[in-house]
mmCIF file with all atom_site columns, C-alpha atoms in Angstrom:
data_model
loop_
_atom_site.group_PDB
_atom_site.id
_atom_site.type_symbol
_atom_site.label_atom_id
_atom_site.label_alt_id
_atom_site.label_comp_id
_atom_site.label_asym_id
_atom_site.label_entity_id
_atom_site.label_seq_id
_atom_site.pdbx_PDB_ins_code
_atom_site.Cartn_x
_atom_site.Cartn_y
_atom_site.Cartn_z
_atom_site.occupancy
_atom_site.B_iso_or_equiv
_atom_site.pdbx_formal_charge
_atom_site.auth_seq_id
_atom_site.auth_comp_id
_atom_site.auth_asym_id
_atom_site.auth_atom_id
_atom_site.pdbx_PDB_model_num
ATOM 1   C CA . MET A 1 1   ? -0.211  0.017   -0.362  1.00 0.00 ? 1   MET A CA 1
ATOM 2   C CA . VAL A 1 2   ? 2.676   2.252   0.469   1.00 0.00 ? 2   VAL A CA 1
ATOM 3   C CA . LYS A 1 3   ? 4.810   1.433   -2.970  1.00 0.00 ? 3   LYS A CA 1
ATOM 4   C CA . LEU A 1 4   ? 0.808   2.691   -4.279  1.00 0.00 ? 4   LEU A CA 1
ATOM 5   C CA . ASP A 1 5   ? 0.717   5.558   -2.391  1.00 0.00 ? 5   ASP A CA 1
ATOM 6   C CA . GLN A 1 6   ? 4.076   6.983   -2.986  1.00 0.00 ? 6   GLN A CA 1
ATOM 7   C CA . ARG A 1 7   ? 3.221   6.547   -7.072  1.00 0.00 ? 7   ARG A CA 1
ATOM 8   C CA . GLY A 1 8   ? -0.696  8.110   -6.817  1.00 0.00 ? 8   GLY A CA 1
ATOM 9   C CA . SER A 1 9   ? 1.742   10.876  -5.024  1.00 0.00 ? 9   SER A CA 1
ATOM 10  C CA . LEU A 1 10  ? 4.341   11.325  -7.645  1.00 0.00 ? 10  LEU A CA 1
ATOM 11  C CA . LEU A 1 11  ? 1.425   10.997  -10.088 1.00 0.00 ? 11  LEU A CA 1
ATOM 12  C CA . ILE A 1 12  ? -0.228  14.912  -9.900  1.00 0.00 ? 12  ILE A CA 1
ATOM 13  C CA . PRO A 1 13  ? 3.010   16.117  -9.949  1.00 0.00 ? 13  PRO A CA 1
ATOM 14  C CA . LEU A 1 14  ? 3.983   14.389  -13.859 1.00 0.00 ? 14  LEU A CA 1
ATOM 15  C CA . VAL A 1 15  ? 0.328   15.604  -14.974 1.00 0.00 ? 15  VAL A CA 1
ATOM 16  C CA . LEU A 1 16  ? 1.568   18.838  -13.799 1.00 0.00 ? 16  LEU A CA 1
ATOM 17  C CA . MET A 1 17  ? 4.461   18.943  -15.551 1.00 0.00 ? 17  MET A CA 1
ATOM 18  C CA . GLY A 1 18  ? 3.074   17.855  -18.886 1.00 0.00 ? 18  GLY A CA 1
ATOM 19  C CA . LEU A 1 19  ? 0.385   19.820  -18.879 1.00 0.00 ? 19  LEU A CA 1
ATOM 20  C CA . LEU A 1 20  ? 2.968   22.589  -18.091 1.00 0.00 ? 20  LEU A CA 1
ATOM 21  C CA . PHE A 1 21  ? 4.848   21.044  -21.381 1.00 0.00 ? 21  PHE A CA 1
ATOM 22  C CA . VAL A 1 22  ? 1.715   21.612  -23.175 1.00 0.00 ? 22  VAL A CA 1
ATOM 23  C CA . PHE A 1 23  ? 1.740   25.155  -21.865 1.00 0.00 ? 23  PHE A CA 1
ATOM 24  C CA . ALA A 1 24  ? 4.059   26.057  -22.904 1.00 0.00 ? 24  ALA A CA 1
ATOM 25  C CA . LEU A 1 25  ? 4.772   24.654  -26.476 1.00 0.00 ? 25  LEU A CA 1
ATOM 26  C CA . GLY A 1 26  ? 1.522   26.058  -26.756 1.00 0.00 ? 26  GLY A CA 1
ATOM 27  C CA . PHE A 1 27  ? 2.735   29.409  -25.678 1.00 0.00 ? 27  PHE A CA 1
ATOM 28  C CA . GLY A 1 28  ? 6.220   28.803  -27.322 1.00 0.00 ? 28  GLY A CA 1
ATOM 29  C CA . THR A 1 29  ? 4.483   28.193  -30.977 1.00 0.00 ? 29  THR A CA 1
ATOM 30  C CA . TRP A 1 30  ? 1.818   30.683  -30.518 1.00 0.00 ? 30  TRP A CA 1
ATOM 31  C CA . ALA A 1 31  ? 4.592   33.551  -29.473 1.00 0.00 ? 31  ALA A CA 1
ATOM 32  C CA . PHE A 1 32  ? 6.966   31.876  -32.432 1.00 0.00 ? 32  PHE A CA 1
ATOM 33  C CA . MET A 1 33  ? 3.398   32.040  -35.247 1.00 0.00 ? 33  MET A CA 1
ATOM 34  C CA . GLY A 1 34  ? 2.973   35.526  -33.839 1.00 0.00 ? 34  GLY A CA 1
ATOM 35  C CA . ARG A 1 35  ? 6.494   36.431  -34.153 1.00 0.00 ? 35  ARG A CA 1
ATOM 36  C CA . GLN A 1 36  ? 6.605   35.719  -37.873 1.00 0.00 ? 36  GLN A CA 1
ATOM 37  C CA . GLU A 1 37  ? 3.626   37.091  -38.819 1.00 0.00 ? 37  GLU A CA 1
ATOM 38  C CA . TYR A 1 38  ? 5.091   40.517  -37.388 1.00 0.00 ? 38  TYR A CA 1
ATOM 39  C CA . LYS A 1 39  ? 8.269   39.963  -39.185 1.00 0.00 ? 39  LYS A CA 1
ATOM 40  C CA . ASN A 1 40  ? 6.437   39.638  -42.664 1.00 0.00 ? 40  ASN A CA 1
ATOM 41  C CA . ASN A 1 41  ? 3.742   42.208  -42.045 1.00 0.00 ? 41  ASN A CA 1
ATOM 42  C CA . VAL A 1 42  ? 7.236   44.378  -41.686 1.00 0.00 ? 42  VAL A CA 1
ATOM 43  C CA . ASP A 1 43  ? 9.290   42.676  -44.683 1.00 0.00 ? 43  ASP A CA 1
ATOM 44  C CA . ALA A 1 44  ? 5.843   44.049  -46.264 1.00 0.00 ? 44  ALA A CA 1
ATOM 45  C CA . LYS A 1 45  ? 5.919   47.606  -45.616 1.00 0.00 ? 45  LYS A CA 1
ATOM 46  C CA . ILE A 1 46  ? 9.162   47.854  -46.239 1.00 0.00 ? 46  ILE A CA 1
ATOM 47  C CA . ALA A 1 47  ? 9.342   46.033  -49.199 1.00 0.00 ? 47  ALA A CA 1
ATOM 48  C CA . GLU A 1 48  ? 6.739   48.756  -50.328 1.00 0.00 ? 48  GLU A CA 1
ATOM 49  C CA . ALA A 1 49  ? 8.533   51.632  -48.857 1.00 0.00 ? 49  ALA A CA 1
ATOM 50  C CA . ILE A 1 50  ? 11.424  50.503  -51.061 1.00 0.00 ? 50  ILE A CA 1
ATOM 51  C CA . GLU A 1 51  ? 8.814   50.268  -53.960 1.00 0.00 ? 51  GLU A CA 1
ATOM 52  C CA . ALA A 1 52  ? 7.596   53.485  -53.270 1.00 0.00 ? 52  ALA A CA 1
ATOM 53  C CA . ASN A 1 53  ? 10.976  55.553  -52.559 1.00 0.00 ? 53  ASN A CA 1
ATOM 54  C CA . THR A 1 54  ? 12.426  53.516  -56.001 1.00 0.00 ? 54  THR A CA 1
ATOM 55  C CA . GLU A 1 55  ? 8.874   54.506  -58.252 1.00 0.00 ? 55  GLU A CA 1
ATOM 56  C CA . LYS A 1 56  ? 9.228   58.402  -56.768 1.00 0.00 ? 56  LYS A CA 1
ATOM 57  C CA . VAL A 1 57  ? 12.824  58.408  -57.568 1.00 0.00 ? 57  VAL A CA 1
ATOM 58  C CA . GLY A 1 58  ? 12.406  57.126  -60.887 1.00 0.00 ? 58  GLY A CA 1
ATOM 59  C CA . ILE A 1 59  ? 9.760   60.054  -60.833 1.00 0.00 ? 59  ILE A CA 1
ATOM 60  C CA . ASP A 1 60  ? 11.897  63.113  -59.897 1.00 0.00 ? 60  ASP A CA 1
ATOM 61  C CA . LYS A 1 61  ? 14.433  61.348  -62.325 1.00 0.00 ? 61  LYS A CA 1
ATOM 62  C CA . GLU A 1 62  ? 12.628  61.562  -65.286 1.00 0.00 ? 62  GLU A CA 1
ATOM 63  C CA . ALA A 1 63  ? 11.432  64.990  -63.632 1.00 0.00 ? 63  ALA A CA 1
ATOM 64  C CA . GLU A 1 64  ? 15.069  66.285  -63.648 1.00 0.00 ? 64  GLU A CA 1
ATOM 65  C CA . PHE A 1 65  ? 15.557  65.060  -67.348 1.00 0.00 ? 65  PHE A CA 1
ATOM 66  C CA . ALA A 1 66  ? 13.109  66.446  -68.716 1.00 0.00 ? 66  ALA A CA 1
ATOM 67  C CA . GLU A 1 67  ? 14.497  70.407  -67.130 1.00 0.00 ? 67  GLU A CA 1
ATOM 68  C CA . ARG A 1 68  ? 18.310  69.052  -68.213 1.00 0.00 ? 68  ARG A CA 1
ATOM 69  C CA . GLU A 1 69  ? 16.691  68.796  -71.804 1.00 0.00 ? 69  GLU A CA 1
ATOM 70  C CA . LYS A 1 70  ? 15.670  72.143  -71.980 1.00 0.00 ? 70  LYS A CA 1
ATOM 71  C CA . SER A 1 71  ? 18.318  74.119  -71.503 1.00 0.00 ? 71  SER A CA 1
ATOM 72  C CA . PRO A 1 72  ? 19.838  75.554  -73.178 1.00 0.00 ? 72  PRO A CA 1
ATOM 73  C CA . ASN A 1 73  ? 17.201  78.335  -74.576 1.00 0.00 ? 73  ASN A CA 1
ATOM 74  C CA . LYS A 1 74  ? 16.038  79.223  -77.297 1.00 0.00 ? 74  LYS A CA 1
ATOM 75  C CA . THR A 1 75  ? 15.381  83.060  -77.959 1.00 0.00 ? 75  THR A CA 1
ATOM 76  C CA . TYR A 1 76  ? 12.507  84.583  -80.765 1.00 0.00 ? 76  TYR A CA 1
ATOM 77  C CA . GLN A 1 77  ? 13.496  88.463  -81.754 1.00 0.00 ? 77  GLN A CA 1
ATOM 78  C CA . GLY A 1 78  ? 10.137  90.216  -82.960 1.00 0.00 ? 78  GLY A CA 1
ATOM 79  C CA . PRO A 1 79  ? 10.933  92.753  -85.542 1.00 0.00 ? 79  PRO A CA 1
ATOM 80  C CA . SER A 1 80  ? 11.299  96.360  -83.971 1.00 0.00 ? 80  SER A CA 1
ATOM 81  C CA . SER A 1 81  ? 8.381   97.798  -86.035 1.00 0.00 ? 81  SER A CA 1
ATOM 82  C CA . SER A 1 82  ? 6.286   95.969  -82.998 1.00 0.00 ? 82  SER A CA 1
ATOM 83  C CA . GLY A 1 83  ? 8.954   96.413  -80.404 1.00 0.00 ? 83  GLY A CA 1
ATOM 84  C CA . SER A 1 84  ? 11.274  94.036  -80.414 1.00 0.00 ? 84  SER A CA 1
ATOM 85  C CA . LEU A 1 85  ? 9.619   91.809  -78.444 1.00 0.00 ? 85  LEU A CA 1
ATOM 86  C CA . SER A 1 86  ? 12.178  89.148  -77.219 1.00 0.00 ? 86  SER A CA 1
ATOM 87  C CA . ILE A 1 87  ? 10.711  85.993  -75.904 1.00 0.00 ? 87  ILE A CA 1
ATOM 88  C CA . VAL A 1 88  ? 12.785  83.490  -74.334 1.00 0.00 ? 88  VAL A CA 1
ATOM 89  C CA . TYR A 1 89  ? 11.889  79.363  -74.465 1.00 0.00 ? 89  TYR A CA 1
ATOM 90  C CA . PRO A 1 90  ? 12.857  75.973  -74.024 1.00 0.00 ? 90  PRO A CA 1
ATOM 91  C CA . LYS A 1 91  ? 15.185  74.888  -76.650 1.00 0.00 ? 91  LYS A CA 1
ATOM 92  C CA . ASN A 1 92  ? 13.292  71.362  -77.362 1.00 0.00 ? 92  ASN A CA 1
ATOM 93  C CA . TRP A 1 93  ? 10.183  73.577  -77.958 1.00 0.00 ? 93  TRP A CA 1
ATOM 94  C CA . SER A 1 94  ? 8.987   74.085  -81.717 1.00 0.00 ? 94  SER A CA 1
ATOM 95  C CA . ALA A 1 95  ? 8.149   77.555  -82.524 1.00 0.00 ? 95  ALA A CA 1
ATOM 96  C CA . TYR A 1 96  ? 5.399   79.013  -85.888 1.00 0.00 ? 96  TYR A CA 1
ATOM 97  C CA . ILE A 1 97  ? 5.260   82.822  -85.746 1.00 0.00 ? 97  ILE A CA 1
ATOM 98  C CA . LEU A 1 98  ? 3.681   84.854  -88.902 1.00 0.00 ? 98  LEU A CA 1
ATOM 99  C CA . GLU A 1 99  ? 5.284   87.669  -88.438 1.00 0.00 ? 99  GLU A CA 1
ATOM 100 C CA . ASN A 1 100 ? 2.849   89.693  -91.409 1.00 0.00 ? 100 ASN A CA 1
ATOM 101 C CA . GLY A 1 101 ? -0.379  89.350  -89.685 1.00 0.00 ? 101 GLY A CA 1
ATOM 102 C CA . SER A 1 102 ? -3.453  89.744  -90.588 1.00 0.00 ? 102 SER A CA 1
ATOM 103 C CA . GLY A 1 103 ? -5.824  92.219  -89.938 1.00 0.00 ? 103 GLY A CA 1
ATOM 104 C CA . SER A 1 104 ? -5.295  94.334  -86.323 1.00 0.00 ? 104 SER A CA 1
ATOM 105 C CA . THR A 1 105 ? -2.485  91.413  -85.575 1.00 0.00 ? 105 THR A CA 1
ATOM 106 C CA . VAL A 1 106 ? 0.058   91.901  -86.091 1.00 0.00 ? 106 VAL A CA 1
ATOM 107 C CA . LEU A 1 107 ? 2.535   89.122  -85.050 1.00 0.00 ? 107 LEU A CA 1
ATOM 108 C CA . ASP A 1 108 ? 0.877   85.873  -83.941 1.00 0.00 ? 108 ASP A CA 1
ATOM 109 C CA . GLY A 1 109 ? 3.008   83.407  -82.335 1.00 0.00 ? 109 GLY A CA 1
ATOM 110 C CA . TYR A 1 110 ? 2.863   79.758  -81.451 1.00 0.00 ? 110 TYR A CA 1
ATOM 111 C CA . ILE A 1 111 ? 4.813   77.621  -79.053 1.00 0.00 ? 111 ILE A CA 1
ATOM 112 C CA . HIS A 1 112 ? 5.225   73.610  -77.840 1.00 0.00 ? 112 HIS A CA 1
ATOM 113 C CA . PRO A 1 113 ? 6.980   71.145  -76.996 1.00 0.00 ? 113 PRO A CA 1
ATOM 114 C CA . ASN A 1 114 ? 9.183   68.942  -79.382 1.00 0.00 ? 114 ASN A CA 1
ATOM 115 C CA . PHE A 1 115 ? 6.375   69.908  -82.666 1.00 0.00 ? 115 PHE A CA 1
ATOM 116 C CA . VAL A 1 116 ? 3.618   72.751  -83.233 1.00 0.00 ? 116 VAL A CA 1
ATOM 117 C CA . PRO A 1 117 ? 0.671   71.303  -83.789 1.00 0.00 ? 117 PRO A CA 1
ATOM 118 C CA . ASP A 1 118 ? -1.826  72.285  -86.390 1.00 0.00 ? 118 ASP A CA 1
ATOM 119 C CA . THR A 1 119 ? -2.841  75.681  -84.833 1.00 0.00 ? 119 THR A CA 1
ATOM 120 C CA . LYS A 1 120 ? -6.633  75.194  -85.553 1.00 0.00 ? 120 LYS A CA 1
ATOM 121 C CA . SER A 1 121 ? -7.189  72.596  -83.566 1.00 0.00 ? 121 SER A CA 1
ATOM 122 C CA . ASP A 1 122 ? -8.646  72.358  -79.902 1.00 0.00 ? 122 ASP A CA 1
ATOM 123 C CA . ILE A 1 123 ? -5.168  71.886  -77.839 1.00 0.00 ? 123 ILE A CA 1
ATOM 124 C CA . SER A 1 124 ? -4.274  73.930  -75.333 1.00 0.00 ? 124 SER A CA 1
ATOM 125 C CA . PHE A 1 125 ? -1.000  75.541  -76.358 1.00 0.00 ? 125 PHE A CA 1
ATOM 126 C CA . ALA A 1 126 ? 2.065   75.560  -73.828 1.00 0.00 ? 126 ALA A CA 1
ATOM 127 C CA . LEU A 1 127 ? 2.309   79.336  -74.974 1.00 0.00 ? 127 LEU A CA 1
ATOM 128 C CA . ARG A 1 128 ? 0.842   81.823  -77.216 1.00 0.00 ? 128 ARG A CA 1
ATOM 129 C CA . PHE A 1 129 ? 1.371   85.300  -78.306 1.00 0.00 ? 129 PHE A CA 1
ATOM 130 C CA . GLU A 1 130 ? 0.241   88.743  -80.078 1.00 0.00 ? 130 GLU A CA 1
ATOM 131 C CA . ILE A 1 131 ? 0.824   91.922  -80.553 1.00 0.00 ? 131 ILE A CA 1
ATOM 132 C CA . LEU A 1 132 ? -2.532  93.686  -81.503 1.00 0.00 ? 132 LEU A CA 1
ATOM 133 C CA . ASP A 1 133 ? -3.159  97.209  -83.081 1.00 0.00 ? 133 ASP A CA 1
ATOM 134 C CA . ASN A 1 134 ? -5.615  98.214  -80.767 1.00 0.00 ? 134 ASN A CA 1
ATOM 135 C CA . GLU A 1 135 ? -4.568  100.462 -77.511 1.00 0.00 ? 135 GLU A CA 1
ATOM 136 C CA . TYR A 1 136 ? -4.153  98.967  -74.463 1.00 0.00 ? 136 TYR A CA 1
ATOM 137 C CA . ASP A 1 137 ? -7.001  99.860  -72.926 1.00 0.00 ? 137 ASP A CA 1
ATOM 138 C CA . GLU A 1 138 ? -9.136  98.688  -75.646 1.00 0.00 ? 138 GLU A CA 1
ATOM 139 C CA . ILE A 1 139 ? -8.325  95.303  -75.081 1.00 0.00 ? 139 ILE A CA 1
ATOM 140 C CA . VAL A 1 140 ? -8.310  95.190  -71.155 1.00 0.00 ? 140 VAL A CA 1
ATOM 141 C CA . LYS A 1 141 ? -12.735 96.165  -72.145 1.00 0.00 ? 141 LYS A CA 1
ATOM 142 C CA . ARG A 1 142 ? -13.384 92.496  -74.368 1.00 0.00 ? 142 ARG A CA 1
ATOM 143 C CA . TYR A 1 143 ? -12.185 91.005  -71.141 1.00 0.00 ? 143 TYR A CA 1
ATOM 144 C CA . GLU A 1 144 ? -14.919 93.050  -68.755 1.00 0.00 ? 144 GLU A CA 1
ATOM 145 C CA . THR A 1 145 ? -17.769 91.049  -69.590 1.00 0.00 ? 145 THR A CA 1
ATOM 146 C CA . LYS A 1 146 ? -16.311 87.950  -67.807 1.00 0.00 ? 146 LYS A CA 1
ATOM 147 C CA . VAL A 1 147 ? -14.084 89.635  -65.011 1.00 0.00 ? 147 VAL A CA 1
ATOM 148 C CA . LYS A 1 148 ? -17.850 91.022  -63.561 1.00 0.00 ? 148 LYS A CA 1
ATOM 149 C CA . SER A 1 149 ? -19.232 87.115  -64.405 1.00 0.00 ? 149 SER A CA 1
ATOM 150 C CA . GLY A 1 150 ? -16.756 85.790  -62.228 1.00 0.00 ? 150 GLY A CA 1
ATOM 151 C CA . LYS A 1 151 ? -14.568 83.482  -65.265 1.00 0.00 ? 151 LYS A CA 1
ATOM 152 C CA . LEU A 1 152 ? -11.894 85.486  -64.871 1.00 0.00 ? 152 LEU A CA 1
ATOM 153 C CA . THR A 1 153 ? -9.777  87.652  -61.783 1.00 0.00 ? 153 THR A CA 1
ATOM 154 C CA . PHE A 1 154 ? -7.865  90.355  -63.401 1.00 0.00 ? 154 PHE A CA 1
ATOM 155 C CA . VAL A 1 155 ? -4.528  92.035  -61.283 1.00 0.00 ? 155 VAL A CA 1
ATOM 156 C CA . PRO A 1 156 ? -2.428  94.645  -62.848 1.00 0.00 ? 156 PRO A CA 1
ATOM 157 C CA . TYR A 1 157 ? 1.388   93.531  -63.163 1.00 0.00 ? 157 TYR A CA 1
ATOM 158 C CA . ARG A 1 158 ? 4.465   94.447  -64.766 1.00 0.00 ? 158 ARG A CA 1
ATOM 159 C CA . ALA A 1 159 ? 7.270   92.204  -66.456 1.00 0.00 ? 159 ALA A CA 1
ATOM 160 C CA . PRO A 1 160 ? 10.494  91.876  -64.550 1.00 0.00 ? 160 PRO A CA 1
ATOM 161 C CA . LYS A 1 161 ? 12.552  93.178  -67.154 1.00 0.00 ? 161 LYS A CA 1
ATOM 162 C CA . VAL A 1 162 ? 9.905   96.306  -68.200 1.00 0.00 ? 162 VAL A CA 1
ATOM 163 C CA . ASP A 1 163 ? 8.835   97.418  -65.349 1.00 0.00 ? 163 ASP A CA 1
ATOM 164 C CA . ASP A 1 164 ? 8.007   101.023 -67.010 1.00 0.00 ? 164 ASP A CA 1
ATOM 165 C CA . ALA A 1 165 ? 4.977   99.540  -68.650 1.00 0.00 ? 165 ALA A CA 1
ATOM 166 C CA . LEU A 1 166 ? 2.677   98.384  -66.488 1.00 0.00 ? 166 LEU A CA 1
ATOM 167 C CA . GLY A 1 167 ? 0.011   95.846  -67.662 1.00 0.00 ? 167 GLY A CA 1
ATOM 168 C CA . GLY A 1 168 ? -2.163  93.419  -66.046 1.00 0.00 ? 168 GLY A CA 1
ATOM 169 C CA . VAL A 1 169 ? -3.009  89.528  -66.453 1.00 0.00 ? 169 VAL A CA 1
ATOM 170 C CA . PHE A 1 170 ? -6.433  87.946  -66.739 1.00 0.00 ? 170 PHE A CA 1
ATOM 171 C CA . THR A 1 171 ? -7.038  84.006  -64.350 1.00 0.00 ? 171 THR A CA 1
ATOM 172 C CA . GLY A 1 172 ? -9.567  81.995  -65.925 1.00 0.00 ? 172 GLY A CA 1
ATOM 173 C CA . GLU A 1 173 ? -11.720 80.972  -69.063 1.00 0.00 ? 173 GLU A CA 1
ATOM 174 C CA . ILE A 1 174 ? -9.548  82.843  -71.718 1.00 0.00 ? 174 ILE A CA 1
ATOM 175 C CA . ASP A 1 175 ? -11.064 81.823  -74.187 1.00 0.00 ? 175 ASP A CA 1
ATOM 176 C CA . THR A 1 176 ? -13.916 79.442  -75.310 1.00 0.00 ? 176 THR A CA 1
ATOM 177 C CA . LYS A 1 177 ? -13.191 76.375  -73.634 1.00 0.00 ? 177 LYS A CA 1
ATOM 178 C CA . LYS A 1 178 ? -9.323  76.440  -71.992 1.00 0.00 ? 178 LYS A CA 1
ATOM 179 C CA . THR A 1 179 ? -8.544  78.015  -69.207 1.00 0.00 ? 179 THR A CA 1
ATOM 180 C CA . GLY A 1 180 ? -4.702  79.452  -68.191 1.00 0.00 ? 180 GLY A CA 1
ATOM 181 C CA . THR A 1 181 ? -2.864  83.151  -67.693 1.00 0.00 ? 181 THR A CA 1
ATOM 182 C CA . LEU A 1 182 ? -3.027  85.475  -70.112 1.00 0.00 ? 182 LEU A CA 1
ATOM 183 C CA . VAL A 1 183 ? -0.712  88.703  -70.334 1.00 0.00 ? 183 VAL A CA 1
ATOM 184 C CA . LEU A 1 184 ? -1.875  92.141  -71.511 1.00 0.00 ? 184 LEU A CA 1
ATOM 185 C CA . LEU A 1 185 ? 1.319   94.444  -71.635 1.00 0.00 ? 185 LEU A CA 1
ATOM 186 C CA . PRO A 1 186 ? 0.425   97.864  -73.694 1.00 0.00 ? 186 PRO A CA 1
ATOM 187 C CA . VAL A 1 187 ? 3.824   98.651  -76.156 1.00 0.00 ? 187 VAL A CA 1
ATOM 188 C CA . ARG A 1 188 ? 3.877   102.223 -78.266 1.00 0.00 ? 188 ARG A CA 1
ATOM 189 C CA . ASP A 1 189 ? -0.088  102.625 -79.294 1.00 0.00 ? 189 ASP A CA 1
ATOM 190 C CA . LYS A 1 190 ? -0.281  98.397  -79.658 1.00 0.00 ? 190 LYS A CA 1
ATOM 191 C CA . THR A 1 191 ? -0.974  95.999  -76.973 1.00 0.00 ? 191 THR A CA 1
ATOM 192 C CA . ILE A 1 192 ? 1.125   92.448  -76.541 1.00 0.00 ? 192 ILE A CA 1
ATOM 193 C CA . LEU A 1 193 ? -0.774  89.187  -75.688 1.00 0.00 ? 193 LEU A CA 1
ATOM 194 C CA . ILE A 1 194 ? 1.377   86.390  -74.016 1.00 0.00 ? 194 ILE A CA 1
ATOM 195 C CA . TRP A 1 195 ? -0.736  83.518  -71.763 1.00 0.00 ? 195 TRP A CA 1
ATOM 196 C CA . THR A 1 196 ? -0.222  79.933  -71.852 1.00 0.00 ? 196 THR A CA 1
ATOM 197 C CA . GLU A 1 197 ? -3.869  77.398  -72.005 1.00 0.00 ? 197 GLU A CA 1
ATOM 198 C CA . GLY A 1 198 ? -4.280  74.989  -68.696 1.00 0.00 ? 198 GLY A CA 1
ATOM 199 C CA . GLN A 1 199 ? -2.350  74.833  -65.368 1.00 0.00 ? 199 GLN A CA 1
ATOM 200 C CA . GLU A 1 200 ? 0.280   72.008  -67.908 1.00 0.00 ? 200 GLU A CA 1
ATOM 201 C CA . TYR A 1 201 ? 2.955   74.657  -68.727 1.00 0.00 ? 201 TYR A CA 1
ATOM 202 C CA . LYS A 1 202 ? 2.153   77.285  -65.738 1.00 0.00 ? 202 LYS A CA 1
ATOM 203 C CA . ALA A 1 203 ? 6.058   76.598  -64.573 1.00 0.00 ? 203 ALA A CA 1
ATOM 204 C CA . ASP A 1 204 ? 7.367   77.490  -67.991 1.00 0.00 ? 204 ASP A CA 1
ATOM 205 C CA . PHE A 1 205 ? 5.266   80.057  -68.504 1.00 0.00 ? 205 PHE A CA 1
ATOM 206 C CA . ASP A 1 206 ? 6.449   82.074  -65.525 1.00 0.00 ? 206 ASP A CA 1
ATOM 207 C CA . ARG A 1 207 ? 9.745   81.760  -66.085 1.00 0.00 ? 207 ARG A CA 1
ATOM 208 C CA . MET A 1 208 ? 9.524   83.057  -70.415 1.00 0.00 ? 208 MET A CA 1
ATOM 209 C CA . LEU A 1 209 ? 7.568   86.100  -68.060 1.00 0.00 ? 209 LEU A CA 1
ATOM 210 C CA . GLU A 1 210 ? 10.666  86.645  -66.217 1.00 0.00 ? 210 GLU A CA 1
ATOM 211 C CA . GLN A 1 211 ? 13.145  87.138  -69.299 1.00 0.00 ? 211 GLN A CA 1
ATOM 212 C CA . LEU A 1 212 ? 10.901  88.893  -71.685 1.00 0.00 ? 212 LEU A CA 1
ATOM 213 C CA . THR A 1 213 ? 11.450  92.435  -73.407 1.00 0.00 ? 213 THR A CA 1
ATOM 214 C CA . PHE A 1 214 ? 10.465  94.547  -75.537 1.00 0.00 ? 214 PHE A CA 1
ATOM 215 C CA . ASN A 1 215 ? 10.651  98.208  -76.832 1.00 0.00 ? 215 ASN A CA 1
ATOM 216 C CA . GLN A 1 216 ? 8.478   100.780 -75.631 1.00 0.00 ? 216 GLN A CA 1
#
């Protein structure tokens, strides 16, 4: 009887040890799986971050390359009879310019990346400019209705390199179905109109305005 009692008394600790072992094994397995899942999630996030960064670097390099391709610049010099208008634009852009205009249009120019599309098309040009044989105030009045309706906004403007000529900037619906930025500047008894159609080339347009010159 004594031996049986001793075996019985040893059985309980053995059972408890077995249960503890099973629990420890289960806990260890659970902890390991959790760690692996966490590691996998972290690895996936790192991979996503690397991919996103690589894509961003690629986009940045493409943008940097595109900017480099624009340099050095080209310069268009207009006839002296209409103020010797000078426009500096990227070298990989092309120009189509009519210096013998018709009617009140003394000068009519189209400048666009790579090549100039059909001028009668609905394309939004990177840069358009005209010199009209009309005084500045007369041209401004043509846009008064759109300003009053809110389709256009107007602020005074001076070209950085010709600050003695006070003109203005219209922003909004500069033409039917076209939005953009239009600059008007007086030159003698005529008016310079220079504009970009849309926002895609606004940064280039602003740089061109910084270099714009003409003779009063």
